[in-house]
Structure formats: structure tokens, C-alpha cells
Amino acid sequence: MADALTAETILSATEDVLRRYGPAKATVVDVARALGVSHGSVYRHFPTKAALREAVTQRWLDRAHAGLSEIATSREPPPRRLHSWLAELFDAKRRKALVDPELFATFTVLVGESSSVVALHIAGMVDDLTGIITDGVASGDFTARDPRLAARAVFSATARFHDPAHAGDWSDPAIEMVFEAVVELLVAGLRSGR
């Protein structure tokens, strides 16, 4: 197995081990045991336990938010694109939390440990929003003196729909109506001054 051992194989096994033992008890030795290799084989791909946990966190975030960049660069009008992007982010987070709550809780802990991974990931999402708002300014749909600042404000204003701290709210039957109302207010605010 050691010859065929890849980073992706290790990350998949790590995710399984995290699901089984949780982030507090999962070890590199557990991952190696699940793969039938020595822990040194795992360390050849990931030099530390922290590096392995960051890589699995990055993988999870990338999968959870797959498709957002495509929405951000689509040909939809910017107001519709903004709505679609925010809705996809909310739906992706909600699916993860409601379909596999144990794994979601595990990754919430890992995200808290991986501040540099999370910061880069958030910066990428703010880049997506900045592009949408910049396109909206260019098309005359939005007014924003500083599209990046507006993007950060939109990201912050919608935290209830993507920050894991609010996951308990996501099964509320009224959450869809609240989401739509917040997005409507944001779009109206971006259109003000037209």
C-alpha cells in the first residue's frame, strides 16, 4: 500500500478517521492504521499532524463550496448572480450540517484550528463577491465606491447563512424567508443611488 499511497488517499482516510473518532481523539497513527501503513508513510506526505488537519480542512472547504466561482463568473445579471451565489453558499453549508451533523461538527472544530486556511478561503469568497459587485457597477446595476469593501459587507451581513456558529438556525422553517429578505435588502442597498 505504501507505494500507492497518495495525498488524496491519506486525506480520504483522515476524513473517515475523523468521522469515527472525532477531532479530539483522531491521531496520525489512526490514519496510518486505517491505511495499513506506518505513521512515517503518512508523515512523508504531511510533515505534521497540523499540516494533515489543514489539508483535510482545505479539501472539505473546497468541496463544500465547489461551484461558487463558476456562479461568480457566469453571465447572469449581477443582482441575480449575487442571489445565486449567496443561495448556493447557504445551501451547501446547510446540506453539510443537516445531512451529516457529526462530520460537520468535526470540520467546524478543524476550521477553528486552521485560521490561515480559513482566511485564504474567505478571501477567495470575498474575491468572488467583489467580482460580482464590480460587474454590477460596470453594468449600472449597483453603485459601490469600493466593491471590495461592499463585498466584505455582504459577506458579513449574510453570516447567519454560512457561518457554522449559526448552524442551529438552518433547520428553522422560516429561514428561507429570512434569507430572501436579507438578500433583497442587500441588493436594494447596492442599487441605491442609481
CSV table of C-alpha atoms in Angstrom, one decimal:
chain,number,residue,atom,x,y,z
A,1,MET,CA,0.0,0.0,0.0
A,2,ALA,CA,2.9,2.4,0.8
A,3,ASP,CA,3.9,2.5,-2.9
A,4,ALA,CA,0.4,3.5,-4.0
A,5,LEU,CA,-0.1,5.9,-1.1
A,6,THR,CA,-1.1,9.4,-2.3
A,7,ALA,CA,-2.0,12.6,-0.5
A,8,GLU,CA,-5.6,12.1,-1.7
A,9,THR,CA,-5.8,8.6,-0.2
A,10,ILE,CA,-4.4,9.9,3.1
A,11,LEU,CA,-7.0,12.7,3.1
A,12,SER,CA,-9.8,10.3,2.5
A,13,ALA,CA,-8.7,8.0,5.2
A,14,THR,CA,-8.2,11.0,7.6
A,15,GLU,CA,-11.8,12.1,6.9
A,16,ASP,CA,-13.0,8.6,7.8
A,17,VAL,CA,-10.9,8.5,11.0
A,18,LEU,CA,-12.2,12.0,12.0
A,19,ARG,CA,-15.7,10.8,11.5
A,20,ARG,CA,-15.1,7.7,13.6
A,21,TYR,CA,-13.1,9.2,16.5
A,22,GLY,CA,-13.7,13.0,16.3
A,23,PRO,CA,-11.1,15.7,16.1
A,24,ALA,CA,-10.0,15.4,19.8
A,25,LYS,CA,-9.1,11.7,19.6
A,26,ALA,CA,-8.1,11.1,16.0
A,27,THR,CA,-4.3,10.6,15.5
A,28,VAL,CA,-1.9,10.2,12.6
A,29,VAL,CA,-1.4,6.6,13.9
A,30,ASP,CA,-5.1,6.0,13.5
A,31,VAL,CA,-4.9,7.2,9.9
A,32,ALA,CA,-1.8,5.1,9.2
A,33,ARG,CA,-3.6,2.0,10.8
A,34,ALA,CA,-6.6,2.6,8.6
A,35,LEU,CA,-4.4,2.7,5.5
A,36,GLY,CA,-2.3,-0.3,6.6
A,37,VAL,CA,1.0,1.7,6.6
A,38,SER,CA,3.4,3.1,9.1
A,39,HIS,CA,2.7,6.6,10.5
A,40,GLY,CA,6.1,7.6,8.9
A,41,SER,CA,4.5,6.9,5.5
A,42,VAL,CA,1.8,9.5,6.3
A,43,TYR,CA,4.4,12.0,7.5
A,44,ARG,CA,6.2,11.7,4.2
A,45,HIS,CA,3.2,13.3,2.6
A,46,PHE,CA,2.2,15.6,5.5
A,47,PRO,CA,5.1,16.6,7.8
A,48,THR,CA,3.0,17.3,10.8
A,49,LYS,CA,-0.4,16.4,12.3
A,50,ALA,CA,-1.3,20.1,11.9
A,51,ALA,CA,-0.4,20.0,8.2
A,52,LEU,CA,-2.6,16.9,7.7
A,53,ARG,CA,-5.5,18.5,9.5
A,54,GLU,CA,-5.1,21.8,7.5
A,55,ALA,CA,-5.1,19.8,4.2
A,56,VAL,CA,-8.2,17.9,5.1
A,57,THR,CA,-9.9,21.1,6.2
A,58,GLN,CA,-8.9,22.8,2.8
A,59,ARG,CA,-10.2,19.8,0.9
A,60,TRP,CA,-13.5,19.9,2.9
A,61,LEU,CA,-13.9,23.7,2.3
A,62,ASP,CA,-13.2,23.3,-1.4
A,63,ARG,CA,-15.7,20.5,-1.8
A,64,ALA,CA,-18.3,22.3,0.3
A,65,HIS,CA,-18.0,25.5,-1.9
A,66,ALA,CA,-17.5,23.9,-5.3
A,67,GLY,CA,-19.3,25.8,-7.9
A,68,LEU,CA,-19.3,29.3,-6.3
A,69,SER,CA,-16.6,30.6,-8.6
A,70,GLU,CA,-18.5,29.4,-11.6
A,71,ILE,CA,-21.6,31.3,-10.4
A,72,ALA,CA,-19.5,34.4,-9.7
A,73,THR,CA,-18.2,34.5,-13.3
A,74,SER,CA,-21.4,33.4,-15.0
A,75,ARG,CA,-23.3,35.6,-17.5
A,76,GLU,CA,-26.3,36.1,-15.2
A,77,PRO,CA,-27.1,39.8,-14.5
A,78,PRO,CA,-25.1,40.8,-11.3
A,79,PRO,CA,-28.2,41.1,-9.0
A,80,ARG,CA,-29.3,37.6,-10.0
A,81,ARG,CA,-25.8,36.3,-9.8
A,82,LEU,CA,-25.3,37.7,-6.3
A,83,HIS,CA,-28.5,36.0,-5.2
A,84,SER,CA,-27.5,32.7,-6.8
A,85,TRP,CA,-24.0,32.8,-5.3
A,86,LEU,CA,-25.4,33.5,-1.8
A,87,ALA,CA,-28.1,30.9,-2.1
A,88,GLU,CA,-25.6,28.2,-3.2
A,89,LEU,CA,-23.3,29.1,-0.3
A,90,PHE,CA,-26.2,28.8,2.1
A,91,ASP,CA,-27.5,25.6,0.6
A,92,ALA,CA,-24.0,24.0,0.6
A,93,LYS,CA,-23.5,24.8,4.2
A,94,ARG,CA,-27.0,23.7,5.2
A,95,ARG,CA,-26.7,20.4,3.4
A,96,LYS,CA,-23.4,19.6,5.1
A,97,ALA,CA,-24.8,20.5,8.5
A,98,LEU,CA,-28.1,18.7,8.2
A,99,VAL,CA,-27.1,15.6,6.2
A,100,ASP,CA,-24.0,14.7,8.3
A,101,PRO,CA,-24.1,16.7,11.5
A,102,GLU,CA,-21.3,14.7,13.2
A,103,LEU,CA,-18.9,15.3,10.3
A,104,PHE,CA,-20.0,19.0,10.1
A,105,ALA,CA,-19.3,19.4,13.8
A,106,THR,CA,-15.9,17.8,13.3
A,107,PHE,CA,-15.0,20.1,10.5
A,108,THR,CA,-16.3,23.1,12.4
A,109,VAL,CA,-13.6,22.3,15.1
A,110,LEU,CA,-10.9,21.8,12.4
A,111,VAL,CA,-11.9,25.1,10.7
A,112,GLY,CA,-11.4,26.8,14.1
A,113,GLU,CA,-7.9,25.4,14.2
A,114,SER,CA,-6.9,26.3,10.7
A,115,SER,CA,-7.0,30.0,10.7
A,116,SER,CA,-4.7,30.5,7.7
A,117,VAL,CA,-6.6,28.0,5.6
A,118,VAL,CA,-9.9,29.6,6.5
A,119,ALA,CA,-8.5,33.2,5.9
A,120,LEU,CA,-7.4,32.2,2.4
A,121,HIS,CA,-10.7,30.5,1.7
A,122,ILE,CA,-12.7,33.5,2.9
A,123,ALA,CA,-10.5,35.8,0.8
A,124,GLY,CA,-11.4,33.7,-2.2
A,125,MET,CA,-15.1,34.0,-1.5
A,126,VAL,CA,-14.8,37.8,-1.0
A,127,ASP,CA,-12.9,37.9,-4.3
A,128,ASP,CA,-16.0,36.2,-5.9
A,129,LEU,CA,-18.3,38.7,-4.4
A,130,THR,CA,-16.0,41.6,-5.4
A,131,GLY,CA,-16.2,40.4,-9.0
A,132,ILE,CA,-20.0,40.3,-8.9
A,133,ILE,CA,-20.3,43.7,-7.4
A,134,THR,CA,-17.6,45.2,-9.8
A,135,ASP,CA,-19.6,43.8,-12.7
A,136,GLY,CA,-22.8,45.3,-11.2
A,137,VAL,CA,-21.2,48.7,-11.0
A,138,ALA,CA,-19.9,48.4,-14.6
A,139,SER,CA,-23.4,47.4,-15.8
A,140,GLY,CA,-25.1,50.1,-13.8
A,141,ASP,CA,-27.0,47.6,-11.7
A,142,PHE,CA,-25.1,48.5,-8.5
A,143,THR,CA,-23.4,51.6,-7.0
A,144,ALA,CA,-20.4,51.0,-4.8
A,145,ARG,CA,-17.5,53.3,-4.3
A,146,ASP,CA,-15.4,50.4,-3.1
A,147,PRO,CA,-16.6,47.0,-4.5
A,148,ARG,CA,-14.2,45.0,-2.3
A,149,LEU,CA,-15.5,46.8,0.9
A,150,ALA,CA,-19.1,46.2,-0.3
A,151,ALA,CA,-18.2,42.5,-0.9
A,152,ARG,CA,-16.9,42.2,2.7
A,153,ALA,CA,-20.0,43.9,4.0
A,154,VAL,CA,-22.2,41.4,2.0
A,155,PHE,CA,-20.3,38.5,3.4
A,156,SER,CA,-20.6,39.8,6.9
A,157,ALA,CA,-24.3,40.6,6.6
A,158,THR,CA,-25.1,37.1,5.4
A,159,ALA,CA,-23.0,35.3,8.2
A,160,ARG,CA,-26.2,33.8,9.6
A,161,PHE,CA,-26.5,31.7,6.5
A,162,HIS,CA,-22.9,30.5,6.2
A,163,ASP,CA,-21.1,30.7,9.5
A,164,PRO,CA,-21.2,27.4,11.3
A,165,ALA,CA,-21.9,29.2,14.5
A,166,HIS,CA,-25.4,29.7,13.2
A,167,ALA,CA,-26.0,26.1,12.0
A,168,GLY,CA,-28.6,25.6,14.7
A,169,ASP,CA,-30.8,28.2,12.9
A,170,TRP,CA,-30.6,26.4,9.5
A,171,SER,CA,-33.5,24.0,10.1
A,172,ASP,CA,-35.9,26.7,11.2
A,173,PRO,CA,-38.9,26.6,8.8
A,174,ALA,CA,-38.7,30.4,8.4
A,175,ILE,CA,-35.0,30.5,7.5
A,176,GLU,CA,-35.7,30.7,3.7
A,177,MET,CA,-37.9,33.7,4.1
A,178,VAL,CA,-35.3,35.4,6.3
A,179,PHE,CA,-32.6,34.6,3.7
A,180,GLU,CA,-34.6,36.0,0.9
A,181,ALA,CA,-35.4,39.2,2.9
A,182,VAL,CA,-31.7,39.7,3.7
A,183,VAL,CA,-30.6,39.3,0.1
A,184,GLU,CA,-33.4,41.6,-1.1
A,185,LEU,CA,-32.2,44.3,1.3
A,186,LEU,CA,-28.6,43.8,0.2
A,187,VAL,CA,-29.4,44.1,-3.5
A,188,ALA,CA,-31.6,47.1,-2.8
A,189,GLY,CA,-28.7,48.7,-0.9
A,190,LEU,CA,-26.3,48.0,-3.7
A,191,ARG,CA,-28.7,49.6,-6.1
A,192,SER,CA,-29.3,52.7,-4.1
A,193,GLY,CA,-28.1,55.9,-5.7
A,194,ARG,CA,-28.9,54.7,-9.2
